[in-house]
Coordinates of C-alpha atoms and ligand atoms in Angstrom, one line a residue:
M763 CA 87.8 82.0 93.8
L764 CA 89.4 82.6 97.2
Q765 CA 89.7 79.3 99.1
N766 CA 88.9 80.1 102.7
I767 CA 91.4 77.8 104.4
N768 CA 92.6 78.1 107.9
P769 CA 96.4 78.1 107.5
S770 CA 97.0 76.8 110.9
Q771 CA 95.2 73.6 110.0
T772 CA 97.5 72.9 107.0
K773 CA 100.2 70.2 107.0
A774 CA 102.8 72.8 106.1
W775 CA 101.9 74.9 109.2
E776 CA 102.7 72.0 111.5
K777 CA 106.0 71.3 109.7
L778 CA 106.9 75.0 109.8
K779 CA 106.3 75.0 113.6
Q780 CA 108.8 72.1 114.0
K781 CA 111.2 73.7 111.6
A782 CA 111.2 76.9 113.7
E783 CA 112.6 75.0 116.6
E784 CA 115.6 73.9 114.5
I785 CA 116.1 77.4 113.1
K786 CA 116.0 79.0 116.5
A787 CA 118.8 76.7 117.5
S788 CA 121.0 77.7 114.6
S789 CA 122.4 81.1 113.6
L790 CA 122.8 83.2 110.5
K791 CA 126.6 83.0 110.9
D792 CA 126.4 79.2 110.8
L793 CA 124.0 79.2 107.8
F794 CA 126.6 81.3 105.9
K795 CA 129.5 79.1 107.0
S796 CA 127.7 76.0 105.9
D797 CA 126.9 77.4 102.5
P798 CA 129.5 79.5 100.7
Q799 CA 127.0 80.1 97.9
R800 CA 124.3 81.4 100.2
F801 CA 124.3 85.0 98.9
E802 CA 124.0 83.8 95.3
R803 CA 121.4 81.3 96.2
L804 CA 119.2 83.7 98.1
T805 CA 119.3 86.9 96.1
R806 CA 116.8 87.7 93.4
N807 CA 116.8 90.4 90.7
H808 CA 114.1 92.4 89.1
E809 CA 115.3 95.0 86.6
S810 CA 118.0 97.0 88.5
L811 CA 116.6 95.9 91.9
L812 CA 118.4 93.2 93.9
F813 CA 116.6 91.6 96.8
D814 CA 119.1 90.0 99.2
F815 CA 117.2 87.5 101.3
S816 CA 120.4 85.7 102.5
K817 CA 120.5 87.5 105.9
N818 CA 117.2 86.0 106.8
L819 CA 116.7 83.1 109.2
I820 CA 115.7 80.7 106.4
D821 CA 117.1 77.7 104.5
E822 CA 116.0 75.8 101.5
E823 CA 113.6 73.7 103.6
V824 CA 111.9 76.8 105.1
L825 CA 111.3 78.0 101.6
M826 CA 110.0 74.6 100.4
L827 CA 107.6 74.5 103.4
L828 CA 106.4 78.1 102.7
K829 CA 105.8 77.1 99.1
Q830 CA 103.7 74.2 100.4
L831 CA 101.8 76.5 102.7
F832 CA 101.0 78.8 99.7
A833 CA 99.8 75.8 97.7
E834 CA 97.6 74.5 100.6
C835 CA 96.2 78.0 101.1
G836 CA 95.3 78.6 97.5
V837 CA 97.7 81.6 96.8
E838 CA 97.7 80.9 93.1
A839 CA 93.9 80.8 92.9
G840 CA 93.7 84.0 95.0
L841 CA 96.1 85.9 92.7
K842 CA 94.2 84.7 89.6
A843 CA 90.9 85.8 91.2
M844 CA 92.4 89.2 91.9
F845 CA 93.9 89.7 88.4
D846 CA 90.7 88.4 86.7
G847 CA 88.6 91.0 88.5
E848 CA 86.6 88.7 90.7
K849 CA 84.8 90.5 93.6
I850 CA 87.3 89.2 96.2
N851 CA 86.6 92.1 98.5
E852 CA 83.5 90.3 99.5
T853 CA 82.6 92.4 102.6
E854 CA 82.2 95.4 100.3
G855 CA 81.2 93.5 97.2
R856 CA 84.1 94.9 95.1
A857 CA 86.8 93.7 92.7
V858 CA 90.4 94.5 93.5
L859 CA 92.0 95.8 90.3
H860 CA 94.6 98.5 91.1
S861 CA 97.1 96.5 89.1
Q862 CA 95.0 97.1 86.0
L863 CA 95.6 100.9 86.4
R864 CA 99.3 100.3 85.5
N865 CA 98.6 97.6 82.9
F866 CA 98.2 99.9 79.8
G867 CA 95.5 97.7 78.4
A868 CA 97.7 94.6 78.2
R869 CA 94.9 92.5 79.7
A870 CA 91.2 92.8 78.9
I871 CA 89.2 93.0 82.1
E872 CA 85.5 93.6 82.7
V873 CA 83.7 94.6 85.8
D874 CA 80.0 94.1 85.9
G875 CA 80.0 93.2 82.2
A876 CA 81.8 96.4 81.1
S877 CA 85.4 96.7 80.0
I878 CA 87.5 98.9 82.3
N879 CA 90.4 99.4 79.9
E880 CA 88.9 102.3 78.0
P881 CA 87.8 104.3 81.1
I882 CA 91.3 103.8 82.5
A883 CA 93.0 105.0 79.3
A884 CA 90.6 108.0 79.1
V885 CA 91.4 109.2 82.6
L886 CA 95.2 108.8 81.9
E887 CA 94.7 111.0 78.8
Q888 CA 92.7 113.5 80.8
M889 CA 95.6 113.6 83.4
Q890 CA 98.1 114.0 80.7
D891 CA 96.2 116.9 79.0
F892 CA 95.6 118.6 82.3
S893 CA 99.2 118.3 83.6
D894 CA 100.6 119.5 80.3
L895 CA 98.3 122.5 80.4
L896 CA 99.4 123.3 83.9
I897 CA 103.1 122.7 83.3
S898 CA 103.2 124.7 80.1
G899 CA 101.5 127.6 81.7
N900 CA 98.5 127.5 79.4
W901 CA 96.2 126.9 82.3
K902 CA 95.6 130.3 83.9
G903 CA 94.2 131.2 87.3
F904 CA 91.4 133.8 87.7
S905 CA 93.7 136.8 87.3
G906 CA 95.5 135.4 84.2
K907 CA 98.6 134.2 86.1
T908 CA 100.0 130.7 85.8
I909 CA 99.7 128.1 88.5
K910 CA 102.8 127.6 90.7
H911 CA 101.4 125.7 93.6
I912 CA 99.2 122.6 93.9
V913 CA 97.6 121.8 97.2
N914 CA 96.4 118.2 97.3
I915 CA 93.7 117.8 100.0
G916 CA 93.1 114.2 101.0
I917 CA 93.8 111.8 103.8
G918 CA 94.9 108.1 104.1
G919 CA 95.3 106.6 100.7
S920 CA 94.2 109.9 99.1
D921 CA 97.3 111.6 100.6
L922 CA 100.0 109.2 101.7
G923 CA 100.7 107.7 98.3
P924 CA 101.1 110.9 96.3
L925 CA 102.9 112.6 99.2
M926 CA 105.3 109.7 99.6
V927 CA 106.0 109.4 95.9
Y928 CA 106.4 113.1 95.4
E929 CA 108.9 113.3 98.2
A930 CA 110.7 110.1 97.1
L931 CA 111.2 111.5 93.6
K932 CA 112.3 115.0 94.5
P933 CA 115.1 115.1 91.9
Y934 CA 112.3 114.9 89.2
H935 CA 110.3 117.9 90.6
N936 CA 109.4 120.6 88.0
H937 CA 108.5 124.2 88.7
I938 CA 105.1 123.4 90.1
K939 CA 105.3 122.8 93.8
C940 CA 103.0 120.3 95.4
H941 CA 101.8 120.5 98.9
Y942 CA 99.7 118.0 100.8
V943 CA 97.2 118.8 103.5
S944 CA 95.5 115.9 105.3
N945 CA 95.0 116.5 109.0
V946 CA 91.8 118.1 110.2
D947 CA 94.0 120.1 112.6
A948 CA 93.6 123.6 111.3
A949 CA 97.4 124.0 111.7
H950 CA 97.9 121.9 108.6
I951 CA 95.9 123.9 106.2
H952 CA 96.8 127.2 107.8
E953 CA 100.5 126.6 107.7
T954 CA 100.3 125.3 104.2
L955 CA 98.3 128.2 102.8
K956 CA 99.8 131.1 104.7
D957 CA 102.6 131.8 102.2
L958 CA 100.6 130.9 99.0
D959 CA 99.1 133.2 96.6
P960 CA 95.4 132.3 95.7
E961 CA 96.0 133.6 92.2
Q962 CA 98.6 130.9 91.5
T963 CA 97.3 128.0 93.6
L964 CA 95.3 125.1 92.4
F965 CA 93.5 122.7 94.8
I966 CA 93.1 119.0 94.1
I967 CA 90.4 117.6 96.4
A968 CA 91.2 113.9 96.5
S969 CA 88.7 111.6 98.1
K970 CA 87.3 108.3 96.9
T971 CA 84.1 108.9 98.8
F972 CA 84.1 112.7 98.8
S973 CA 82.6 112.5 102.3
T974 CA 85.6 112.0 104.5
Q975 CA 85.4 114.5 107.4
E976 CA 88.9 115.7 107.4
T977 CA 89.1 116.2 103.6
M978 CA 85.8 118.0 103.3
T979 CA 86.6 120.3 106.2
N980 CA 89.9 121.2 104.7
A981 CA 88.3 121.6 101.3
H982 CA 85.7 124.0 102.6
S983 CA 88.4 126.0 104.4
A984 CA 90.5 126.1 101.2
R985 CA 87.5 127.4 99.3
A986 CA 86.8 130.1 101.9
W987 CA 90.5 131.1 101.8
F988 CA 90.3 131.3 98.0
L989 CA 87.2 133.4 98.0
R990 CA 88.7 135.8 100.5
S991 CA 90.9 136.9 97.6
D992 CA 89.6 138.9 94.7
A993 CA 88.2 135.7 93.2
S994 CA 84.5 135.0 92.9
E995 CA 82.5 131.8 92.9
K996 CA 82.8 131.4 89.1
D997 CA 86.6 131.4 89.5
I998 CA 86.5 128.1 91.5
A999 CA 86.5 126.2 88.2
K1000 CA 90.0 127.5 87.5
H1001 CA 91.4 126.6 90.9
F1002 CA 89.6 123.5 92.2
V1003 CA 89.6 120.0 90.7
A1004 CA 88.4 116.8 92.2
V1005 CA 89.6 113.2 92.2
S1006 CA 86.8 110.9 93.3
T1007 CA 84.4 108.1 92.6
N1008 CA 81.5 110.2 93.7
R1009 CA 80.3 112.6 91.0
E1010 CA 77.2 113.7 92.8
K1011 CA 79.1 114.9 95.9
V1012 CA 81.8 116.6 93.7
V1013 CA 79.1 118.6 92.0
D1014 CA 77.4 119.4 95.3
F1015 CA 80.7 120.8 96.5
G1016 CA 80.6 123.2 93.6
I1017 CA 83.4 121.7 91.4
D1018 CA 82.7 121.7 87.7
P1019 CA 82.3 118.0 86.6
S1020 CA 84.6 118.7 83.7
N1021 CA 87.3 119.3 86.4
M1022 CA 86.7 115.9 87.9
F1023 CA 89.0 112.9 87.5
V1024 CA 87.3 109.7 88.2
F1025 CA 88.4 106.4 89.6
W1026 CA 86.4 103.4 90.6
D1027 CA 85.2 101.4 93.6
W1028 CA 87.5 98.5 92.5
V1029 CA 90.5 100.7 93.5
G1030 CA 91.2 100.5 97.3
G1031 CA 92.1 103.8 98.8
R1032 CA 95.5 102.6 100.0
Y1033 CA 96.2 101.2 96.5
S1034 CA 95.0 104.3 94.7
V1035 CA 98.3 106.1 94.0
W1036 CA 98.2 104.5 90.5
S1037 CA 94.9 106.1 89.7
A1038 CA 93.9 109.8 89.3
I1039 CA 94.8 110.1 93.0
G1040 CA 98.3 110.5 91.4
L1041 CA 97.2 113.6 89.6
S1042 CA 99.5 115.8 91.7
L1043 CA 102.4 113.5 90.6
A1044 CA 101.6 113.9 87.0
C1045 CA 101.6 117.7 87.5
G1046 CA 104.6 118.0 89.8
L1047 CA 106.8 115.4 88.2
G1048 CA 105.5 115.6 84.7
Y1049 CA 103.2 113.0 83.1
K1050 CA 106.1 111.1 81.5
N1051 CA 107.5 110.4 84.9
F1052 CA 104.1 109.4 86.3
E1053 CA 103.8 106.9 83.4
K1054 CA 107.3 105.5 84.1
F1055 CA 106.2 105.0 87.7
L1056 CA 103.2 103.1 86.5
R1057 CA 105.3 101.0 84.1
G1058 CA 107.6 100.1 87.0
G1059 CA 104.6 98.8 88.9
K1060 CA 103.5 96.8 85.8
G1061 CA 107.0 95.3 85.5
M1062 CA 106.6 93.9 89.1
D1063 CA 103.1 92.6 88.2
D1064 CA 104.5 90.7 85.3
H1065 CA 107.3 89.3 87.4
L1066 CA 104.8 88.1 89.9
A1067 CA 102.6 86.5 87.3
Q1068 CA 105.5 84.8 85.4
S1069 CA 107.9 83.7 88.2
E1070 CA 107.9 80.4 90.0
F1071 CA 107.8 80.6 93.8
D1072 CA 111.5 80.2 94.2
Q1073 CA 112.2 83.2 92.0
N1074 CA 109.2 85.2 92.9
I1075 CA 110.2 88.3 94.8
P1076 CA 106.7 89.3 96.3
M1077 CA 106.1 85.6 97.2
L1078 CA 109.4 85.3 99.0
M1079 CA 108.8 88.6 100.8
A1080 CA 105.3 87.4 101.8
G1081 CA 106.5 84.0 102.9
I1082 CA 109.5 85.2 104.9
G1083 CA 107.1 87.7 106.6
I1084 CA 104.7 84.9 107.5
W1085 CA 107.6 82.8 108.8
Y1086 CA 108.6 85.6 111.2
V1087 CA 105.2 86.6 112.4
N1088 CA 103.7 83.1 112.8
F1089 CA 106.7 80.9 113.6
L1090 CA 109.5 83.1 115.1
G1091 CA 107.4 85.5 117.1
A1092 CA 108.0 88.8 115.3
E1093 CA 105.5 91.5 116.3
S1094 CA 106.7 94.2 114.0
E1095 CA 108.7 94.8 110.8
A1096 CA 110.9 97.8 110.3
I1097 CA 111.4 99.4 106.9
I1098 CA 114.5 101.5 106.8
P1099 CA 115.3 103.3 103.5
Y1100 CA 118.8 104.6 103.2
D1101 CA 117.4 107.3 101.1
Q1102 CA 116.3 110.6 102.8
N1103 CA 113.7 111.3 100.1
M1104 CA 111.9 108.1 100.9
H1105 CA 111.2 109.4 104.4
R1106 CA 107.4 108.7 104.1
F1107 CA 107.9 105.1 102.7
A1108 CA 107.4 103.3 106.0
A1109 CA 104.4 105.6 106.8
Y1110 CA 102.9 104.7 103.5
F1111 CA 103.1 101.0 104.1
Q1112 CA 101.9 101.5 107.6
Q1113 CA 98.6 102.2 106.0
G1114 CA 99.1 99.7 103.1
N1115 CA 99.9 96.9 105.4
M1116 CA 98.2 97.6 108.7
E1117 CA 94.9 98.7 107.2
S1118 CA 94.9 95.7 104.9
N1119 CA 96.0 92.9 107.2
G1120 CA 95.2 94.2 110.7
K1121 CA 92.2 91.8 111.0
D1122 CA 91.1 89.4 113.7
T1123 CA 88.2 87.7 111.8
D1124 CA 88.9 85.2 109.1
R1125 CA 87.1 84.9 105.7
N1126 CA 84.6 82.4 107.2
G1127 CA 83.6 85.0 109.8
D1128 CA 85.4 83.1 112.6
P1129 CA 87.8 84.6 115.2
I1130 CA 91.4 84.2 114.2
T1131 CA 93.7 82.0 116.4
Y1132 CA 97.0 83.0 114.9
H1133 CA 98.7 86.3 114.3
T1134 CA 98.0 88.4 111.1
G1135 CA 99.5 91.7 110.0
P1136 CA 102.6 92.9 111.9
I1137 CA 103.2 96.4 113.1
I1138 CA 105.0 98.4 110.4
W1139 CA 107.3 101.2 111.3
G1140 CA 110.5 102.8 110.2
E1141 CA 112.5 105.9 109.4
P1142 CA 115.3 106.6 107.0
G1143 CA 118.8 105.6 107.8
T1144 CA 121.1 107.1 109.0
N1145 CA 118.8 109.0 111.3
G1146 CA 117.2 105.8 112.6
Q1147 CA 120.7 104.7 113.8
H1148 CA 120.7 107.5 116.3
A1149 CA 117.2 106.9 117.5
F1150 CA 115.9 103.3 117.6
F1151 CA 118.7 101.1 116.4
Q1152 CA 119.9 100.6 120.0
L1153 CA 116.8 98.5 120.5
M1154 CA 117.1 96.7 117.2
H1155 CA 120.7 95.7 118.1
Q1156 CA 120.4 95.0 121.8
G1157 CA 116.7 95.1 122.8
S1158 CA 114.8 92.1 123.9
R1159 CA 112.5 92.0 120.8
F1160 CA 112.8 90.2 117.5
I1161 CA 112.5 92.7 114.7
P1162 CA 113.1 91.7 111.1
A1163 CA 113.9 94.7 109.0
D1164 CA 114.0 95.7 105.3
F1165 CA 116.9 98.0 104.3
I1166 CA 116.5 99.8 101.0
A1167 CA 119.4 101.6 99.3
F1168 CA 120.5 102.9 95.8
A1169 CA 124.0 102.5 94.5
E1170 CA 124.0 105.9 92.8
S1171 CA 122.8 109.2 94.3
H1172 CA 121.1 112.0 92.5
Y1173 CA 123.2 114.3 94.7
P1174 CA 126.9 113.7 93.9
I1175 CA 128.3 115.8 96.7
G1176 CA 131.6 114.9 98.3
D1177 CA 131.6 111.4 99.9
H1178 CA 128.1 111.6 101.3
H1179 CA 126.8 108.7 99.3
S1180 CA 129.7 106.3 100.2
K1181 CA 129.2 107.2 103.8
L1182 CA 125.4 106.6 103.5
L1183 CA 126.0 103.2 101.9
S1184 CA 128.7 102.2 104.3
N1185 CA 126.3 102.8 107.1
F1186 CA 123.5 100.7 105.4
L1187 CA 125.9 97.8 104.9
A1188 CA 127.4 98.1 108.4
Q1189 CA 124.0 98.0 110.1
T1190 CA 122.8 94.9 108.3
E1191 CA 126.2 93.2 109.0
A1192 CA 126.1 94.3 112.7
L1193 CA 122.6 93.0 113.1
M1194 CA 123.6 89.7 111.8
V1195 CA 127.1 89.0 113.2
G1196 CA 126.8 90.9 116.5
K1197 CA 129.8 90.9 118.8
T1198 CA 130.8 88.1 121.2
A1199 CA 132.0 88.4 124.8
E1200 CA 135.5 87.3 123.6
E1201 CA 135.6 89.9 120.9
V1202 CA 134.5 92.6 123.3
E1203 CA 137.1 91.5 125.8
A1204 CA 139.9 91.4 123.2
E1205 CA 138.9 94.8 122.0
M1206 CA 139.0 96.3 125.5
Q1207 CA 142.3 94.6 126.3
A1208 CA 143.8 96.1 123.2
R1209 CA 142.6 99.5 124.3
G1210 CA 144.4 99.0 127.6
D1211 CA 141.3 98.6 129.9
S1212 CA 141.9 97.0 133.3
P1213 CA 140.7 93.5 134.0
E1214 CA 138.2 95.0 136.5
Q1215 CA 136.9 97.4 133.9
I1216 CA 136.6 94.6 131.3
A1217 CA 134.7 92.4 133.7
K1218 CA 132.3 95.2 134.7
V1219 CA 131.5 96.7 131.3
S1220 CA 132.0 93.9 128.8
P1221 CA 128.5 92.3 129.2
F1222 CA 126.9 95.5 128.1
R1223 CA 129.0 95.7 125.0
V1224 CA 128.0 92.3 123.7
F1225 CA 125.7 92.1 120.7
K1226 CA 123.9 88.8 120.3
G1227 CA 123.5 89.3 116.6
N1228 CA 121.5 86.8 114.6
R1229 CA 119.0 89.6 113.8
P1230 CA 117.6 89.2 110.3
S1231 CA 117.3 91.7 107.5
T1232 CA 116.5 91.9 103.8
S1233 CA 118.6 94.3 101.8
I1234 CA 117.0 95.8 98.7
V1235 CA 119.4 97.6 96.4
G1236 CA 118.7 99.5 93.2
A1237 CA 120.9 101.3 90.8
K1238 CA 119.3 104.7 91.3
S1239 CA 116.0 106.0 92.8
T1240 CA 113.9 106.4 89.6
P1241 CA 110.2 106.5 89.0
E1242 CA 110.4 103.0 87.5
A1243 CA 112.3 101.6 90.5
L1244 CA 110.0 103.1 93.0
G1245 CA 106.9 101.8 91.1
A1246 CA 108.4 98.3 91.1
L1247 CA 109.2 98.5 94.8
I1248 CA 105.8 99.7 95.8
A1249 CA 104.1 97.0 93.7
A1250 CA 106.3 94.3 95.3
Y1251 CA 105.2 95.4 98.8
E1252 CA 101.5 95.6 97.7
H1253 CA 101.7 92.0 96.4
K1254 CA 103.4 90.8 99.6
I1255 CA 100.5 92.2 101.6
F1256 CA 98.0 90.6 99.3
I1257 CA 99.6 87.2 99.4
Q1258 CA 99.9 87.3 103.2
G1259 CA 96.2 88.2 103.4
I1260 CA 95.3 85.1 101.3
V1261 CA 97.4 82.8 103.5
W1262 CA 96.0 84.4 106.7
N1263 CA 92.5 83.8 105.3
I1264 CA 91.4 87.5 105.9
Y1265 CA 89.9 90.1 103.7
S1266 CA 92.7 92.5 103.0
F1267 CA 90.7 95.1 101.1
D1268 CA 88.1 96.3 103.6
Q1269 CA 88.8 98.5 106.6
W1270 CA 85.9 98.2 109.0
G1271 CA 88.2 98.8 111.9
V1272 CA 88.4 102.6 111.1
E1273 CA 84.7 103.1 111.2
L1274 CA 83.8 103.0 114.9
G1275 CA 86.0 105.9 115.8
K1276 CA 84.6 107.9 112.9
Q1277 CA 81.0 107.2 114.1
L1278 CA 81.8 108.1 117.7
A1279 CA 83.6 111.3 116.7
N1280 CA 80.3 112.3 115.0
T1281 CA 78.4 111.8 118.3
I1282 CA 81.1 113.7 120.3
L1283 CA 81.3 116.7 117.9
P1284 CA 78.0 118.3 119.0
L1285 CA 79.0 117.9 122.6
L1286 CA 82.1 120.0 121.9
E1287 CA 80.4 122.5 119.6
N1288 CA 77.2 123.1 121.5
Q1289 CA 76.3 122.8 125.1
S1290 CA 74.3 119.7 125.5
E1291 CA 72.7 117.8 128.3
E1292 CA 73.3 114.6 126.3
V1293 CA 76.9 114.3 127.7
E1294 CA 75.3 113.4 131.0
I1295 CA 73.8 110.2 129.6
S1296 CA 75.5 109.0 126.5
K1297 CA 79.1 108.4 127.4
D1298 CA 81.3 106.4 129.8
A1299 CA 82.7 108.2 132.8
S1300 CA 86.1 108.8 131.3
T1301 CA 84.9 110.1 128.0
K1302 CA 82.3 112.2 129.8
G1303 CA 84.9 113.6 132.2
L1304 CA 87.3 114.5 129.4
I1305 CA 84.5 116.2 127.4
K1306 CA 83.6 118.3 130.4
Y1307 CA 87.2 119.1 131.2
I1308 CA 87.9 120.2 127.6
N1309 CA 84.7 122.2 127.5
R1310 CA 85.5 124.0 130.7
L1311 CA 89.0 124.9 129.4
R1312 CA 87.3 126.2 126.3
G1313 CA 84.9 128.3 128.3
K1314 CA 81.9 126.1 127.8
N1315 CA 79.9 124.6 130.7
N1316 CA 78.2 121.3 130.4
Ligands
LIG1561 O1 91.0 105.5 106.9 C1 89.9 104.9 106.2 C2 89.9 105.3 104.7 O2 88.7 104.9 104.2 C3 91.1 104.8 103.9 O3 91.0 103.5 103.6 C4 91.1 105.8 102.8 O4 92.3 105.8 102.2 C5 90.9 107.1 103.6 O5 89.9 106.8 104.6 C6 90.4 108.3 102.8 O6 89.2 108.0 102.2 P1 88.6 108.9 101.0 O7 89.5 108.8 99.9 O8 87.3 108.3 100.7 O9 88.5 110.3 101.5

């Protein structure tokens, strides 16, 4: 059972508020000085991954109070409720069991009185058979040629997960090239398909609901493109498969139900990469690698279930995040992978985190009086250094950041990797230690700058430092490591949602825009008098302006 407790009414919350004043008056440099064992004390390992929490503005007492906060807010009961398959997504009446998808039957779970382990295993087998057929060339297109390209059509969780993982695991790509089309902007589907051969292209239409406007529009355009070749309707079965929970709609679209890979309403869209939504990964990386990815996720689930708070990586990530958002005033969190292939990782967790915890109503239905989910953003290093790091180092905002790096590169070319790693280490060091006025002046003097020049410029060259970061270092970017990392972030989000007393698995906030877009579409497609009455002056004015530019007059 979820315990619907207002965290700001707990004893721990009050103490954390007081503690924040003390921490604000101290510095990371001092914390390191006063504890030579700080690195050892504040790093945690899982498999090859090391999570260095030592460059965070925390001490033993902060952790102890966060542990108390978790106890007062019922985090343990919340985790149990999730893993046991209780319908904790109460606003949609659904269980939250994405972790069961990577569990390989280790736990027996029932939903509505029926075991879900067998259906999960059956879909994995179907994915394996299908990907094997495709990779071996035994699945032929309508003209007898093998499939060389997969186009995954989906959006949000039906796109970001597979796309992010496919990119992150580039060194594991096989000869089948995966493409991802999400935006309803025709540019996306046109630019993707323009160089593809319909005879050798297979479409995966990925949509939990099979009714999302963007996905269905792109799917219909893909079908029209396919049928403009020598193919006929009956050939669709060889070139279109569906991943969905909605069999009826899949059949309505014209996809053979034997080409459908199911998942279930207890898998949230943004947590669905572990389900058949990962079909493109099984095909483009090989099923074995997809399975390794799932096993990596399971490893983190086991770690979460078996570790005490002090050793528990997702709990520490969650607690430190809450500490920054609610007590030290952070509005955002940056995720900076020093791994070019992980260039969509921050975007993926923008949805994962912001769609889950961007809520202003608590589980009792009351307005929230404290901050919930932070703004998530980021880009790979070193590129970010030449874009937004200026603000991270010298801006007026407080931005905790996660840095992710791997010791060994898949690309042993010259000294690229040492340079990449030296930048990662240097940035976290610079954020923490900064540069004092005395250091700047000494540096300028040594360079031979005049006293006038030093007096004028030195203030601008000072770095206040004391900016926190967590470093996450793995041995090598592998499917297992990525699976574990994603699961850690997922659990962090879940735990934070429990503490913030919000429902992390619905997303009502995206509905209004969808509804209004449906009322605007006819006003753009047909001339309609309705525009005169139904909209506010700005929206009405914009519609009229756009229609005029498009040669329509209403
Ligand atoms: O953006 C809202 C949302 O419902 C997401 O949660 C989901 O991942 C996405 O749309 C796509 O939905 P579907 O898989 O049903 O097409």
